[in-house]
JSON list of C-alpha atoms in Angstrom, two decimals:
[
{"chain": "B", "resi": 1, "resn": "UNK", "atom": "CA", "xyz": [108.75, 115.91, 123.17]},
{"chain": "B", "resi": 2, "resn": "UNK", "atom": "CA", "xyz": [111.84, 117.47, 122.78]},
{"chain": "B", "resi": 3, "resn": "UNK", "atom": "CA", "xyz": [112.17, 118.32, 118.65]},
{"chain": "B", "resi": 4, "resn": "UNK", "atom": "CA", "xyz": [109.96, 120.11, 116.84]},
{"chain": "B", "resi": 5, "resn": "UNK", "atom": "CA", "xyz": [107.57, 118.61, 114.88]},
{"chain": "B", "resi": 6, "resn": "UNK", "atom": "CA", "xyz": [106.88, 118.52, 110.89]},
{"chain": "B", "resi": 7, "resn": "UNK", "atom": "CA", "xyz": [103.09, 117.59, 109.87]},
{"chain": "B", "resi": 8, "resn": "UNK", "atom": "CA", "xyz": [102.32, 116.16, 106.48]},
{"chain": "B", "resi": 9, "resn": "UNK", "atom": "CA", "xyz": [98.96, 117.69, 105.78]},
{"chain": "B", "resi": 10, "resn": "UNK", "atom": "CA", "xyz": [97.99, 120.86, 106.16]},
{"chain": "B", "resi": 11, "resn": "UNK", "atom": "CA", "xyz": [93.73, 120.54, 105.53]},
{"chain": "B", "resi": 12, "resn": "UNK", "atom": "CA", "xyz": [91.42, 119.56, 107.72]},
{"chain": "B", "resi": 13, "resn": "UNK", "atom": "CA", "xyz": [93.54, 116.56, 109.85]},
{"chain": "B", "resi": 14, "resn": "UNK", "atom": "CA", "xyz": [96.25, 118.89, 109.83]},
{"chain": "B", "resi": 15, "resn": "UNK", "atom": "CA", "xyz": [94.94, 121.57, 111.14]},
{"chain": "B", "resi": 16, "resn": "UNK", "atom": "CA", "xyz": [93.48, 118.80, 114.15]},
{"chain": "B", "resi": 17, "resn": "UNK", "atom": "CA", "xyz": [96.71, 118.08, 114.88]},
{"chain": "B", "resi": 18, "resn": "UNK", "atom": "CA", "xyz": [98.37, 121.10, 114.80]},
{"chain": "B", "resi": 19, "resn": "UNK", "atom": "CA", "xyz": [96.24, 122.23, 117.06]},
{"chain": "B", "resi": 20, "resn": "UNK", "atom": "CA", "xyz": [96.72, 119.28, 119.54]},
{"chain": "B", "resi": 21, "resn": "UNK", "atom": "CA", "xyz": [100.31, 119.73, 119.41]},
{"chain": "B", "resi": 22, "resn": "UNK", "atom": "CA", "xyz": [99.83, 123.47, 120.24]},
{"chain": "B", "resi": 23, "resn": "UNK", "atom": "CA", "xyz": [98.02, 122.80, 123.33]},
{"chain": "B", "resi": 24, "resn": "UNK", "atom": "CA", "xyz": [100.93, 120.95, 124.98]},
{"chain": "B", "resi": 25, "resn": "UNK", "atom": "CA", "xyz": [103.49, 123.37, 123.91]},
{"chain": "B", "resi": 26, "resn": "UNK", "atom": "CA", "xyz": [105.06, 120.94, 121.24]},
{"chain": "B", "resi": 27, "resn": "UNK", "atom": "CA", "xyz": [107.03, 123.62, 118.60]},
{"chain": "B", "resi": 28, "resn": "UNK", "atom": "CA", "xyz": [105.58, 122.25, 115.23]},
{"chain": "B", "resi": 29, "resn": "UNK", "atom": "CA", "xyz": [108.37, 123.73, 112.87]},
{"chain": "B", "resi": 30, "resn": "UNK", "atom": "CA", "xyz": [106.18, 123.70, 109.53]},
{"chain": "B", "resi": 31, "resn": "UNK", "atom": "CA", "xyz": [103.47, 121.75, 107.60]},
{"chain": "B", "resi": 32, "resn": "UNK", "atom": "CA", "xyz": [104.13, 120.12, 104.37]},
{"chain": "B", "resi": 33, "resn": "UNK", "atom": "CA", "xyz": [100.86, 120.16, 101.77]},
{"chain": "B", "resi": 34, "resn": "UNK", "atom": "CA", "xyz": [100.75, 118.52, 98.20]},
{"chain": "B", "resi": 35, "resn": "UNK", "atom": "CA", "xyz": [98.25, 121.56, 97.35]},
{"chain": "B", "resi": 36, "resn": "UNK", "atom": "CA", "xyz": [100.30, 124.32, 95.93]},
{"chain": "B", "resi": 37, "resn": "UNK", "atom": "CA", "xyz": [97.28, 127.26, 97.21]},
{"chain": "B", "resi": 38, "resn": "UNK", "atom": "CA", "xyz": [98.19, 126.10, 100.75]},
{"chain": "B", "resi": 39, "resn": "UNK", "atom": "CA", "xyz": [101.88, 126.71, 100.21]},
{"chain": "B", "resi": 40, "resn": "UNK", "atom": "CA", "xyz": [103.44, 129.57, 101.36]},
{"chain": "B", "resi": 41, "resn": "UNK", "atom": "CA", "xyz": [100.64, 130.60, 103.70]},
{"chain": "B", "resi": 42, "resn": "UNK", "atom": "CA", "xyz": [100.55, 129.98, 107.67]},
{"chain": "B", "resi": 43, "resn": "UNK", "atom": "CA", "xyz": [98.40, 127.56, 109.84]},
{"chain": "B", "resi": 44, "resn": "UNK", "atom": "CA", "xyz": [97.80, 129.26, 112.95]},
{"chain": "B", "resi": 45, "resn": "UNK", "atom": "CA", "xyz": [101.14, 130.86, 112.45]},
{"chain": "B", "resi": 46, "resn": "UNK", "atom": "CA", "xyz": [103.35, 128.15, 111.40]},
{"chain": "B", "resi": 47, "resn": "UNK", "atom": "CA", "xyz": [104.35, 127.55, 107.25]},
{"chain": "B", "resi": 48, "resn": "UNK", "atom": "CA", "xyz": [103.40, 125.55, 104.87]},
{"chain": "B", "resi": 49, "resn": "UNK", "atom": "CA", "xyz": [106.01, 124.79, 103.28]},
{"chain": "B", "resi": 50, "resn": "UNK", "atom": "CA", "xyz": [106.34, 122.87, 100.45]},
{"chain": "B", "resi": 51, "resn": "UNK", "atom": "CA", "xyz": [105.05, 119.02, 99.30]},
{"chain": "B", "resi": 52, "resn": "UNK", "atom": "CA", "xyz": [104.74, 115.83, 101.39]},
{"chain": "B", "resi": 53, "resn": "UNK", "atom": "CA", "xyz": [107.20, 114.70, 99.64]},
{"chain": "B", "resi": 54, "resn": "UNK", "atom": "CA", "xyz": [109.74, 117.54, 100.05]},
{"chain": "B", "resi": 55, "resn": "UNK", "atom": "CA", "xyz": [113.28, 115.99, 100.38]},
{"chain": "B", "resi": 56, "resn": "UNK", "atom": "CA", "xyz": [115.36, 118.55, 101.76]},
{"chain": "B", "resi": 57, "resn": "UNK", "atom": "CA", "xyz": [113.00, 118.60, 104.78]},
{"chain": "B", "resi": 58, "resn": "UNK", "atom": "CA", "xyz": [112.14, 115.41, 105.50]},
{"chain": "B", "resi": 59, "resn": "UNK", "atom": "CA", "xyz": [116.00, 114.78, 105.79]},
{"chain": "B", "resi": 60, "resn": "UNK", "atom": "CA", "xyz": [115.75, 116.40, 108.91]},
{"chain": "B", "resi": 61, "resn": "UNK", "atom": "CA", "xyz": [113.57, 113.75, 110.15]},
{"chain": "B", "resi": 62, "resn": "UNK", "atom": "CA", "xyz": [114.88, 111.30, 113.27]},
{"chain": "B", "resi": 63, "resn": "UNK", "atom": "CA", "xyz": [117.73, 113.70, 114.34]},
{"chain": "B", "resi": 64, "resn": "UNK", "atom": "CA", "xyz": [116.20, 117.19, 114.14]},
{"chain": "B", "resi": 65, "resn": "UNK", "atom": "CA", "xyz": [112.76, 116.97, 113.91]},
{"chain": "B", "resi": 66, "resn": "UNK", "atom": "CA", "xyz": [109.49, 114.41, 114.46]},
{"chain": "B", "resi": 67, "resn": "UNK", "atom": "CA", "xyz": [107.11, 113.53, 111.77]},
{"chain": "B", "resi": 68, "resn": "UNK", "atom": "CA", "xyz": [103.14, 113.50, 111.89]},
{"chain": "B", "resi": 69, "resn": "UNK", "atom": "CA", "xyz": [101.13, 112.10, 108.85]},
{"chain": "B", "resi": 70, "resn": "UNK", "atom": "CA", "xyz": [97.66, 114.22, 108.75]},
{"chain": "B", "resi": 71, "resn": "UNK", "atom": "CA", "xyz": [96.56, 113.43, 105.28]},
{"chain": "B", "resi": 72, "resn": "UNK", "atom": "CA", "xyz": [92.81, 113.41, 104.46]},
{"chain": "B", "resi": 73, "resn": "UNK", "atom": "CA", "xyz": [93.07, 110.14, 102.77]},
{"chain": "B", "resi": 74, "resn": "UNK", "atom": "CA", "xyz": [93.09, 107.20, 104.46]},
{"chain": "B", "resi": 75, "resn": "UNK", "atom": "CA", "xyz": [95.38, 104.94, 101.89]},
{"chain": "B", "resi": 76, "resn": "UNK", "atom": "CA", "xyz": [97.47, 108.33, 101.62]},
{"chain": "B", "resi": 77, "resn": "UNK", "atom": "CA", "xyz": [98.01, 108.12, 105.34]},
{"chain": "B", "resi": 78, "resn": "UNK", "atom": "CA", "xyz": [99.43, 104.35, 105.40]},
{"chain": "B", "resi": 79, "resn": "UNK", "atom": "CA", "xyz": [101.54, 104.60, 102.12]},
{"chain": "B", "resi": 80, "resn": "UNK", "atom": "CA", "xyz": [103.19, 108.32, 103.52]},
{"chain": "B", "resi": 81, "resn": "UNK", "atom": "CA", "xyz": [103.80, 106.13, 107.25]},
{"chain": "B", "resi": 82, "resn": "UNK", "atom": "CA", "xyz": [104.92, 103.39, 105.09]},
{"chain": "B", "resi": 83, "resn": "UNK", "atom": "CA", "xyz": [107.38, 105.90, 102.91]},
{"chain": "B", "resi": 84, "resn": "UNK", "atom": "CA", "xyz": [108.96, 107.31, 106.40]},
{"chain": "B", "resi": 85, "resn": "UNK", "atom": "CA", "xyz": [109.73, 104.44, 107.75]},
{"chain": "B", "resi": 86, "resn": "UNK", "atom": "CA", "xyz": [111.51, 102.90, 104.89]},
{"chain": "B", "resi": 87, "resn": "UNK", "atom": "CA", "xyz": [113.44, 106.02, 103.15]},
{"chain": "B", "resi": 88, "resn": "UNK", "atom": "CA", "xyz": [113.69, 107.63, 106.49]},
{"chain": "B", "resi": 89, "resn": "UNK", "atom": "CA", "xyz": [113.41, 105.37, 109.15]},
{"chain": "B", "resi": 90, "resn": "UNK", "atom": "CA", "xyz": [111.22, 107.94, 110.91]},
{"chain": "B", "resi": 91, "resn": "UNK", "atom": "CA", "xyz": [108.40, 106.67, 112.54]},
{"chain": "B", "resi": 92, "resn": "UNK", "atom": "CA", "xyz": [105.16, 109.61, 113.72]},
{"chain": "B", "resi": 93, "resn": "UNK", "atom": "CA", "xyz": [104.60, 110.34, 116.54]},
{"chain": "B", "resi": 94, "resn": "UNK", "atom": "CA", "xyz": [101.17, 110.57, 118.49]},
{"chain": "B", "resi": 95, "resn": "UNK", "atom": "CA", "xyz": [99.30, 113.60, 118.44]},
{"chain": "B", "resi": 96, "resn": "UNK", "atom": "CA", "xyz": [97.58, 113.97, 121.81]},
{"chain": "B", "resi": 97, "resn": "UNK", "atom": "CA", "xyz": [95.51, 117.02, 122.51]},
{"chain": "B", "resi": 98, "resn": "UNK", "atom": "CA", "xyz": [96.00, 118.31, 125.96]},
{"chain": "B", "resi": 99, "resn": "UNK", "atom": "CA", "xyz": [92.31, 117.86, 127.05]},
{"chain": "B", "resi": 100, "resn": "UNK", "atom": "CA", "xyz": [92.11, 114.25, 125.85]},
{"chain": "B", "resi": 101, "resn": "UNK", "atom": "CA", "xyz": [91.99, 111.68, 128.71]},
{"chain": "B", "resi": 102, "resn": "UNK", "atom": "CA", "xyz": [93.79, 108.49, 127.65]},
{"chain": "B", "resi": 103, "resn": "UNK", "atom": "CA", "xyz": [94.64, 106.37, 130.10]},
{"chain": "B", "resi": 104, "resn": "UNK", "atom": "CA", "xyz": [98.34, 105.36, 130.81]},
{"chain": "B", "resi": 105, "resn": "UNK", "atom": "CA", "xyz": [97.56, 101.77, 130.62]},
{"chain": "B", "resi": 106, "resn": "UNK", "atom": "CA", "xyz": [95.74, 101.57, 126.88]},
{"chain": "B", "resi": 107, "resn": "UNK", "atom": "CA", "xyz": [98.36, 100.92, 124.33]},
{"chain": "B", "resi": 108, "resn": "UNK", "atom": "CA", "xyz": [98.90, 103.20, 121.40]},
{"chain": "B", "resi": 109, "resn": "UNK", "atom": "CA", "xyz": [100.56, 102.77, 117.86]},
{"chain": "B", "resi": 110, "resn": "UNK", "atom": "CA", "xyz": [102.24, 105.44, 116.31]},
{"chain": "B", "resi": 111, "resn": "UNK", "atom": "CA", "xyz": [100.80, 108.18, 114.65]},
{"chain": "B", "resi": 112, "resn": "UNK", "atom": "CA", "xyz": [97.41, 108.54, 116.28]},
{"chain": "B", "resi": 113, "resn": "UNK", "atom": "CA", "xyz": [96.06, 111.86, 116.25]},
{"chain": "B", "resi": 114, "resn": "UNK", "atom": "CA", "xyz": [93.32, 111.71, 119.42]},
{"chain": "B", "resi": 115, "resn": "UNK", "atom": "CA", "xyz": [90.77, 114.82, 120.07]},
{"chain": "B", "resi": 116, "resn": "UNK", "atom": "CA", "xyz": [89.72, 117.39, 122.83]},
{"chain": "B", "resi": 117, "resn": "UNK", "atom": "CA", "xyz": [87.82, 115.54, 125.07]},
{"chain": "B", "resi": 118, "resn": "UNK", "atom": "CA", "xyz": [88.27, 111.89, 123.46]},
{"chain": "B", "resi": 119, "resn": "UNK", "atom": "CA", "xyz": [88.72, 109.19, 126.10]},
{"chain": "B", "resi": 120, "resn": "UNK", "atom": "CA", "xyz": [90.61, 106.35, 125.28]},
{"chain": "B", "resi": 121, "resn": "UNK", "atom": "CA", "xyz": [90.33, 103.69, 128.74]},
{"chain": "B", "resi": 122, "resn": "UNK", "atom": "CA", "xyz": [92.28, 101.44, 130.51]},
{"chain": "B", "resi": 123, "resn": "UNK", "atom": "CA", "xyz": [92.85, 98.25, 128.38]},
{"chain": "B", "resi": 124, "resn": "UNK", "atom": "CA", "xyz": [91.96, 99.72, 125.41]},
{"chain": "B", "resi": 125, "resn": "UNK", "atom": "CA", "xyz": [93.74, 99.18, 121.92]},
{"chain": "B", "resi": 126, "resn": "UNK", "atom": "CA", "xyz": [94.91, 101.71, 119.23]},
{"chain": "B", "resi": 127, "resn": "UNK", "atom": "CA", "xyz": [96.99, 100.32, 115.95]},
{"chain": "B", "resi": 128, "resn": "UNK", "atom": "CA", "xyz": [99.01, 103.25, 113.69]},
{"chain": "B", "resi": 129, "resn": "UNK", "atom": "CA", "xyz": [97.42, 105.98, 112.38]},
{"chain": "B", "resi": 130, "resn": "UNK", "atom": "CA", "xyz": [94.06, 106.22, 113.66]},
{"chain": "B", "resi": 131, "resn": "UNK", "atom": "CA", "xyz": [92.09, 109.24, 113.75]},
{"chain": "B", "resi": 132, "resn": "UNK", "atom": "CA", "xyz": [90.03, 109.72, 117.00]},
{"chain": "B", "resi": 133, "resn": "UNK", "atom": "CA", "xyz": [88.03, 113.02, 116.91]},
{"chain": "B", "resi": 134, "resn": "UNK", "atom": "CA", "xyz": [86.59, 115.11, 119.47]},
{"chain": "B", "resi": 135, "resn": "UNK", "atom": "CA", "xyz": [84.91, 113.57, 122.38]},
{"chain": "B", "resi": 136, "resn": "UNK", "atom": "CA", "xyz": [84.86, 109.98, 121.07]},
{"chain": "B", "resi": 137, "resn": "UNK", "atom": "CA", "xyz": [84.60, 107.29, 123.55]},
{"chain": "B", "resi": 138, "resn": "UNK", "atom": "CA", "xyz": [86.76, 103.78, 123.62]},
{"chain": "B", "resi": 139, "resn": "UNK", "atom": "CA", "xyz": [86.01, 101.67, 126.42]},
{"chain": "B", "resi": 140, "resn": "UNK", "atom": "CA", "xyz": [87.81, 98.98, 128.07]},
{"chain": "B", "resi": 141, "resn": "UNK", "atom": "CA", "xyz": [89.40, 96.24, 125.82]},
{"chain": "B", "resi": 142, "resn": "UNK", "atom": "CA", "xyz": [88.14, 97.60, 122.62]},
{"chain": "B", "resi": 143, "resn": "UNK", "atom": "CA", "xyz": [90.39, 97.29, 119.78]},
{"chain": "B", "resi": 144, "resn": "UNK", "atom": "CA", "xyz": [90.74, 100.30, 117.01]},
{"chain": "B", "resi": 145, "resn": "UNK", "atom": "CA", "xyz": [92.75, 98.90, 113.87]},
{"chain": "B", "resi": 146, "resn": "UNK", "atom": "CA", "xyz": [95.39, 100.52, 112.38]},
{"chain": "B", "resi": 147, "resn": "UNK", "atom": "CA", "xyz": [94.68, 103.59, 110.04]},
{"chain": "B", "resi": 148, "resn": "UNK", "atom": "CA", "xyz": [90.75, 103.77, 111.27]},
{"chain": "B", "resi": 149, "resn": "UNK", "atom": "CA", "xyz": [88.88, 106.83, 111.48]},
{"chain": "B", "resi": 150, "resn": "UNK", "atom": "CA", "xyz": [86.23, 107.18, 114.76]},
{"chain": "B", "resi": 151, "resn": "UNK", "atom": "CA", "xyz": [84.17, 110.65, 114.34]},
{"chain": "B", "resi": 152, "resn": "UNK", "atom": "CA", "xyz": [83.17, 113.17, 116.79]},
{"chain": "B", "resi": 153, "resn": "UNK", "atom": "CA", "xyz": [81.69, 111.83, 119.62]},
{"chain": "B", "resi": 154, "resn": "UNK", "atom": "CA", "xyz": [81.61, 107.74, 117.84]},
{"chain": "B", "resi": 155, "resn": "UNK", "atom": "CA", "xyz": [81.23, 105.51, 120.91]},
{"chain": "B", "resi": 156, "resn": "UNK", "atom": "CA", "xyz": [83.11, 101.76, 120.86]},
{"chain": "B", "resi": 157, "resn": "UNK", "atom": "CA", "xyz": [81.64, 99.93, 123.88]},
{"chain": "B", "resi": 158, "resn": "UNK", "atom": "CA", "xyz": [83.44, 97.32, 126.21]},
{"chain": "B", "resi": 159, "resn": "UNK", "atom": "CA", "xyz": [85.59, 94.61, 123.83]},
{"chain": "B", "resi": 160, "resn": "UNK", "atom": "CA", "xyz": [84.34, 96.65, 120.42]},
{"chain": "B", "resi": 161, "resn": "UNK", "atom": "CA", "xyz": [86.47, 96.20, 117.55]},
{"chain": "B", "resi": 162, "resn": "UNK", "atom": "CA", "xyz": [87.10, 98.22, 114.66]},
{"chain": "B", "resi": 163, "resn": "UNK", "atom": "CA", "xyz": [89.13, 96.46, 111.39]},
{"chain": "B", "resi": 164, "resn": "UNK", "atom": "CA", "xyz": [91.92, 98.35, 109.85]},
{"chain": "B", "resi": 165, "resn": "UNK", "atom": "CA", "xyz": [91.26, 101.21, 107.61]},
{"chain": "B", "resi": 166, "resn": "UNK", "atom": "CA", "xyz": [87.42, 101.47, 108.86]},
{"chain": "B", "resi": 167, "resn": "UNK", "atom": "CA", "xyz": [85.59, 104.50, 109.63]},
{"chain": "B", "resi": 168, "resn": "UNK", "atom": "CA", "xyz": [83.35, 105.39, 112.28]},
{"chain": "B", "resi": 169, "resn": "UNK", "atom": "CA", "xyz": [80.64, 108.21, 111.35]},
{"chain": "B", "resi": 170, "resn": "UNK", "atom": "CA", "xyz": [80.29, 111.56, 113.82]},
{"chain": "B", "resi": 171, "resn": "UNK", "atom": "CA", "xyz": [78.17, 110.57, 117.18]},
{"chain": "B", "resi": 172, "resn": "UNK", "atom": "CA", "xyz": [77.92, 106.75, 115.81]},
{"chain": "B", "resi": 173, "resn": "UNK", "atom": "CA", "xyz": [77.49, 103.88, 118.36]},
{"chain": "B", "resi": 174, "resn": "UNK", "atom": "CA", "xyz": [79.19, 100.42, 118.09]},
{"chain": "B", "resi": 175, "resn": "UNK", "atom": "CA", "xyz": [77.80, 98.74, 121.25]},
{"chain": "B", "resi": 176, "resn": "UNK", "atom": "CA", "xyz": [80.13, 96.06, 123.42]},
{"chain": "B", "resi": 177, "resn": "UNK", "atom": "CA", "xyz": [81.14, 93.30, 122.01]},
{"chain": "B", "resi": 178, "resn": "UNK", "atom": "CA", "xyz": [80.36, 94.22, 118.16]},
{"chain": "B", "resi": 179, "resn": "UNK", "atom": "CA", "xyz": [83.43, 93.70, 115.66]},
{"chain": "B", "resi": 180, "resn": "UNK", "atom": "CA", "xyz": [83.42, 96.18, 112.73]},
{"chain": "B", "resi": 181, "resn": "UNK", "atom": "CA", "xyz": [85.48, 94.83, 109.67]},
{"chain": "B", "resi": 182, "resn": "UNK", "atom": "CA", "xyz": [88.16, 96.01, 107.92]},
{"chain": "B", "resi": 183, "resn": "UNK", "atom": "CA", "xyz": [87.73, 98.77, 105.51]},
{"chain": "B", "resi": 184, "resn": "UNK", "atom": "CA", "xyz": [84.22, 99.00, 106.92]},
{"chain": "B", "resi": 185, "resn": "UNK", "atom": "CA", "xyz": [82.60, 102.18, 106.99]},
{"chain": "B", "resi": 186, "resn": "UNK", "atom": "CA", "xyz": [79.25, 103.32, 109.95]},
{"chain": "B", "resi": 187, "resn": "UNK", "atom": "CA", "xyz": [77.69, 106.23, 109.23]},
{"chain": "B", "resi": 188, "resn": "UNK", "atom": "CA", "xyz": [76.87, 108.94, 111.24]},
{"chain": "B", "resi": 189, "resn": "UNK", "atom": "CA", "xyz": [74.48, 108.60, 114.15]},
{"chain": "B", "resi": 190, "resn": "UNK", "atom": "CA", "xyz": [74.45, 104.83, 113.36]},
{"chain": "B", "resi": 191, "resn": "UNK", "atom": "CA", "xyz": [73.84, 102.12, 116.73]},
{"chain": "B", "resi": 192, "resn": "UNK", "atom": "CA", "xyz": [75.41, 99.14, 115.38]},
{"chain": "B", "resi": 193, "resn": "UNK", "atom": "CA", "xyz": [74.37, 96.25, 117.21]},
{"chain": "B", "resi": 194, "resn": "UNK", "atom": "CA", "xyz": [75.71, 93.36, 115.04]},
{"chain": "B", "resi": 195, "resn": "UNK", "atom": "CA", "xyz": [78.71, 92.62, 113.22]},
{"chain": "B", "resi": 196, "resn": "UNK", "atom": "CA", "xyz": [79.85, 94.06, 110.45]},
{"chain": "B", "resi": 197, "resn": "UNK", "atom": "CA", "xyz": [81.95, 92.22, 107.89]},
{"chain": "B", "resi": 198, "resn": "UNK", "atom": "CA", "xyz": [84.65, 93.89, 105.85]},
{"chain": "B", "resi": 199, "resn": "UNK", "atom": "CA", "xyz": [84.46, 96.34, 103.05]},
{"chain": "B", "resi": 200, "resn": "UNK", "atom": "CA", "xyz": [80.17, 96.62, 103.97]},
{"chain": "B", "resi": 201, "resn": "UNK", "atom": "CA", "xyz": [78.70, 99.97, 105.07]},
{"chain": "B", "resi": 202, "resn": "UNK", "atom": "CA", "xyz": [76.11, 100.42, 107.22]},
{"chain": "B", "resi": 203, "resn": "UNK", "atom": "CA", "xyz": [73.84, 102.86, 108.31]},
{"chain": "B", "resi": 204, "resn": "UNK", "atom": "CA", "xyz": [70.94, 103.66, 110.91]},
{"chain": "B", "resi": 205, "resn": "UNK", "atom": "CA", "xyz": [69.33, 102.48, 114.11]},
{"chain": "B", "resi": 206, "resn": "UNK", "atom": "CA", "xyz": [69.77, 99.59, 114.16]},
{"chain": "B", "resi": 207, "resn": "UNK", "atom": "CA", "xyz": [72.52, 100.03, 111.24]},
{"chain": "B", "resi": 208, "resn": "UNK", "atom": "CA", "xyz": [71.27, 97.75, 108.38]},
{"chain": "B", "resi": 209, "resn": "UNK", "atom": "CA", "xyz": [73.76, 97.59, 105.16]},
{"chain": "B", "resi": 210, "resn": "UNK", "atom": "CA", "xyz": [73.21, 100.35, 102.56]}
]
């Protein structure tokens, strides 16, 4: 990646990202934060500098600089993406951390952020905007929606699928085959051996709804 990179978000996906960026030498030239106590300080020695929203910088987008969307909020995340690519035809770009392992013949969106020690196989399936944290696990042919959330150390078997805007609790298990819907969520810890249908949350092992 040749231009330095601005980061809306500046909290705990932020800092994620930041940090993946760092580890393959990307220059990330500031973060943006709608939080006016985070503005002004440093992030592991890069600025915050002003809102997600701040003009002046964001014109720099396309020619000068790349764009990353780390807001906590999901619906935050998809409306900023949305915002970029219509007022600044930007589009983010994927946040890989160095000791990730995704295969080169998965296909990613745009605007994935992807963990230390996350493995994303061959044949696998990432939308826009997911969120894939530490040493998560998608196997072959699984799907992960766009704008979906997969914990620290969540494991999507062989031909999983996980809806849009869905989230995947810390050290969770959705075993082969299972379809999670969208706007779903698993907790933590869960083994979810049957499907889940959209909007429901589930918990447990077996995950039952909640």
């Amino acid at each position: 990646m040749e231009n330095p990179v601005i980061i809306l978000g500046a909290q705990t996906v932020g800092t994620a990202a930041l940090d993946a960026f760092l580890s393959n030498d990307v220059v990330v030239y500031c973060l943006l934060d709608d939080d006016q106590k985070l503005q002004g300080t440093e992030l592991l020695d890069v600025p915050v500098m002003g809102n997600t929203d701040d003009g002046e910088l964001l014109k720099l987008l396309g020619k000068k600089c790349e764009v990353f969307v780390a807001t906590e909020d999901t619906a935050s995340r998809r409306s900023l993406t949305e915002m970029l690519r219509t007022e600044y035809e930007a589009v983010p770009v994927n946040a890989i951390h160095q000791r990730a392992s995704v295969s080169g013949h998965a296909t990613l969106g745009h605007g994935n952020y992807i963990g230390p020690n996350a493995v994303v196989a061959a044949t696998a399936t990432l939308g826009d905007g997911c969120l894939v944290g530490a040493n998560a696990v998608v196997e072959a042919r699984a799907k992960v929606g766009s704008f979906a959330q997969l914990g620290s150390g969540a494991q999507l078997g062989a031909d999983a699928q996980v809806g849009e805007l869905a989230f995947v609790g810390a050290g969770a298990v959705v075993v082969a085959g299972v379809k999670i819907g969208d706007k779903a969520r698993v907790g933590a810890g869960s083994v979810v051996v049957a499907n889940v249908p959209n909007g429901q949350t589930v918990f447990g092992n077996p995950a039952v709804k909640v």
